[in-house]
C-alpha cells in the first residue's frame, strides 16, 4: 500500500494549488477512515481475544529469577551463579534520571496512555505508509506483556494479544508497578536482566553511581541488547546513546549544558575479565554448599551467601599470590608462543578479533597477536583492539626467540599468540606460570577465614590448593616440634649440637650446607637448623612428637613415624597449617576454619547461620609428672651427674586434640608463649627477618619452610589478630629452582598481604603468662628458675632405626 500513497503524493506536483489541496484532503480523509476501520478491527479482535487471555499472576505476583549471589562479610559481591544476572530493585531505589532516560526513548507518553499509545500508533502507521523510517509503537506496558506472556514473533495475532494484555495489565497494576516490572525483567545483553545488573555488568558499579551519559547507554539497550551493547559493539552502543541523550534533551529531562557534557563524556566500560574482588575458589565452595541444600533451585531463587572474607584483604591476597608466581616464572626459560594464526595483510580488526576469540584473555597476562616482530621491537594487538609496542627490557626474556635461528616452536613471528604484561613503564613479553600457589588467612580467635586464594587461575585450574593439596611442610612444621620439646624439659637456653649425624645410610643436611656446632634452641629455630630438629625428635621420641603435633590439629597418621618428621616430611594442607598456627596466635585454643557465615533467601529469611564462635576458655589440662632419664634424653655424661634423678615433663594425652571442642585449650599458655618468643626471633633475625624489617613492627611471628630440592616453599606466620599461610610449588612435584626457598618465594607474598591486613592495627606485646620467668635474657618455665631443665643435647649414636629417606608427596597425593 505504500506505493499508492507515494504515487498519489508525487501526482500532486502536477496539479494546481487548489486541486493539490483537494488531493491532500482526500488522502487525509482516507487515512482517517483507515484508522477508524483499523481501530474497529482491533476493538473487535480485542473483544474476542480478551476472555481468552491468561491470568496475570506472573506480573501481579512477580517472582523474578534471581541468581545465587555470594558476598564478602563486608557486602561486596564476589560471584553470581545462574542463567540470568539480575539485581532486583524496587522502583523507589532506581534513580529518577534512569527512569526518565528510559521513558524518553522508549515511551514518552507512558504516564498518559492506558496501555496503548494511539498517537504513537498513528505516527508509526503514517511513517511506514509514506516510506519513512520504520517505527514501532509498542508501549512499556505492551513490552511487559510480550516479555512475560508472548513470543517475539512478528504476527498479527501476537500484536493483538499484546494490545489486549496491555489493557488488562493497566487495569490491574499501577504505572509504577508496571515500570518496576519492566526495569527488572528486560534483557539488556551479556546475561544481564534489569538495569541494576546491567550497571554492574557494563560499568562495574551500582546503578545509583552512574552518570547521565552512562544512564543513556543503558536506556538505549532494550532496542538491540545483544548486538549493540558496549561490550559487544561499543561504536553501535555509543551511537544509540547519543540518540537517547538527544531525546532526553528534547523531552526536558536534561538541559542543553547537561546534554553537551554527557555527549562528550568518555565511557569507561568494564572489561569482561575485570572483577572487583577475585574469590573464585571461595565462590565455588559456597555454590556447592547451597546446591547440596537446595538443588537446581539455588540458581533461580535469589539465595544470598555471606562468606567470612574481607574484600580488601581477599583482593590483596589474589594480587600478591599472582605476582609471586609471575615473578618466579620470569626466572624460567621462555617456552614460546601459545599458538600461531594466519593474519590478513591489512591487519583488519575483525579478522584479528576472530583470530583471538578462541583464546582466553586475563587481567594481568593480556592475550595478544603479534603484528610484526624484529630483534628491536614487537608490535602486538590486544583483544580490545589496542596496539602495544615491546622493546628493550620488555623483550629481553624472549630475545633468543626473535632470532631467525631460533627453534620454530620458540620463534615469535607475525601471527604468534603471546601473553604481554604492563610493567611500571612499558609492556613486556610474558607467559603463563606453570607453578601453583595457595594463600589463606584467618582470624585466630574465631576461625573466620579472611582471604583464600586456591591457585593462580580458577578457570584453568579449579583445584583448590588451600583445602585439597597435601604437601610436605618442611621447616614450617618445626615450631610444633619445638613446642613439644618444651614439654620434655628443653628450654630456649638449651644447647643442641648442630653437627653432622648419620643414622644408617641417612645423613640429613642443613639447607645452608653448614654446621654451626652448639646452638641455643632460640638460635636453632631462627636459623632453621635441620640437625638440631633431628636431635630434638630423638630426644623426645617420635611417638610423643607426633602426638603433640596432633594437638594443633594435624592428622597424626599423615606424619611419618620416624626421624624425617623432624624435617617436615609429613603431609599437610595450607588450611591445616593456618589452623595450627592459629593455636599459637590465640594463646593455645582450638579453632576450626569457617568460610560460610549465613545463607538467606530472596526475602531475607535465614536458611543457615553459622553458630557464634565458641569463647576461648581455659579447661583443666591433663598432665602428669614423668621421670626423665638423663642418658636416654641425650644429656651429656658430664651433665648427668648434676641433673636431678627426675625432672618434670608432661605426658601426652593422645585423644585430647580429637575430642577438644572449639574454644577449648589444647596447648598450655606458657608453652605457647615461649614458642611464640622463638618464632618472633625468626622474623627478627632469622630466615624471615625480612618480615619485621619490611612491615616495621615487632609483633610478627612465623616460620619459613623449604622441602628437599625446593619442591615446596612455605611461609606460615601471624600477628595476634591474623594468621596467614603461603605455599608455592608445582602440581606434579619438582624443584622450584636450586636457589629457591620459602623465604624467597612465599615470604614476599605474606608480607604484601599482611601489609593490607595490619593497616591501622596497633602493635601487641607478647605478655608472659603464669608459669614463665625470665632468666639470663630468655624465658623458661618457673620450675626451672634455678636450673634443672635439659642443658644440652648432643646425640651421636642413633636412638632408633634409620628412617626412610624424606621424599616429596606423590603426584596423586598433591594434584587434582
Short mmCIF file of N, CA, C and O in Angstrom, two decimals, residues 27-28 42 62 98 117 143 245 247 311 332 356 389 398 412 447 656 810:
data_model
loop_
_atom_site.label_atom_id
_atom_site.label_comp_id
_atom_site.label_asym_id
_atom_site.label_seq_id
_atom_site.Cartn_x
_atom_site.Cartn_y
_atom_site.Cartn_z
N UNK A 27 -6.63 12.44 0.77
CA UNK A 27 -5.72 11.44 1.36
C UNK A 27 -5.88 11.38 2.88
O UNK A 27 -5.90 10.31 3.48
N UNK A 28 -5.96 12.55 3.49
CA UNK A 28 -6.13 12.58 4.94
C UNK A 28 -7.44 11.91 5.34
O UNK A 28 -7.52 11.21 6.35
N UNK A 42 -9.34 -3.71 15.57
CA UNK A 42 -8.62 -4.01 16.81
C UNK A 42 -9.59 -4.18 17.97
O UNK A 42 -9.46 -5.11 18.77
N UNK A 62 4.91 -11.04 41.05
CA UNK A 62 6.20 -11.12 40.33
C UNK A 62 7.26 -11.81 41.16
O UNK A 62 7.57 -11.37 42.27
N UNK A 98 17.43 7.68 35.63
CA UNK A 98 17.45 6.44 34.85
C UNK A 98 16.05 6.16 34.32
O UNK A 98 15.87 5.78 33.15
N UNK A 117 -0.58 3.42 23.05
CA UNK A 117 -0.40 4.82 22.70
C UNK A 117 -0.92 5.03 21.28
O UNK A 117 -0.23 4.78 20.30
N UNK A 143 5.39 -4.03 26.04
CA UNK A 143 6.65 -4.80 26.13
C UNK A 143 6.63 -5.72 27.35
O UNK A 143 7.14 -6.84 27.30
N UNK A 245 20.43 10.59 24.45
CA UNK A 245 20.71 11.91 25.03
C UNK A 245 19.92 12.99 24.31
O UNK A 245 19.42 13.93 24.95
N UNK A 247 17.00 12.63 22.86
CA UNK A 247 15.61 12.52 23.32
C UNK A 247 15.46 13.08 24.74
O UNK A 247 14.45 13.71 25.05
N UNK A 311 36.83 -8.09 51.80
CA UNK A 311 37.05 -7.79 50.39
C UNK A 311 38.46 -7.28 50.09
O UNK A 311 39.14 -7.79 49.19
N UNK A 332 62.24 -18.56 34.77
CA UNK A 332 62.25 -19.80 34.00
C UNK A 332 62.54 -19.50 32.53
O UNK A 332 62.56 -18.35 32.09
N UNK A 356 41.54 -14.22 17.71
CA UNK A 356 41.75 -14.29 19.17
C UNK A 356 40.55 -14.84 19.93
O UNK A 356 40.66 -15.10 21.13
N UNK A 389 53.57 -1.83 21.94
CA UNK A 389 54.92 -1.94 21.40
C UNK A 389 55.84 -2.46 22.51
O UNK A 389 55.87 -1.90 23.60
N UNK A 398 62.59 -12.96 26.02
CA UNK A 398 62.34 -13.80 24.84
C UNK A 398 63.22 -13.42 23.67
O UNK A 398 62.93 -13.80 22.52
N UNK A 412 59.07 -16.00 17.75
CA UNK A 412 58.00 -15.02 17.77
C UNK A 412 57.96 -14.37 16.39
O UNK A 412 58.89 -13.63 16.01
N UNK A 447 38.38 -18.42 63.86
CA UNK A 447 38.47 -19.34 62.72
C UNK A 447 37.87 -18.76 61.45
O UNK A 447 37.86 -19.44 60.41
N UNK A 656 43.23 -36.00 73.23
CA UNK A 656 42.77 -34.66 73.58
C UNK A 656 42.43 -33.81 72.36
O UNK A 656 41.38 -33.18 72.31
N UNK A 810 53.61 -37.96 46.54
CA UNK A 810 53.35 -38.41 45.18
C UNK A 810 52.44 -37.42 44.47
O UNK A 810 51.72 -36.66 45.10
#
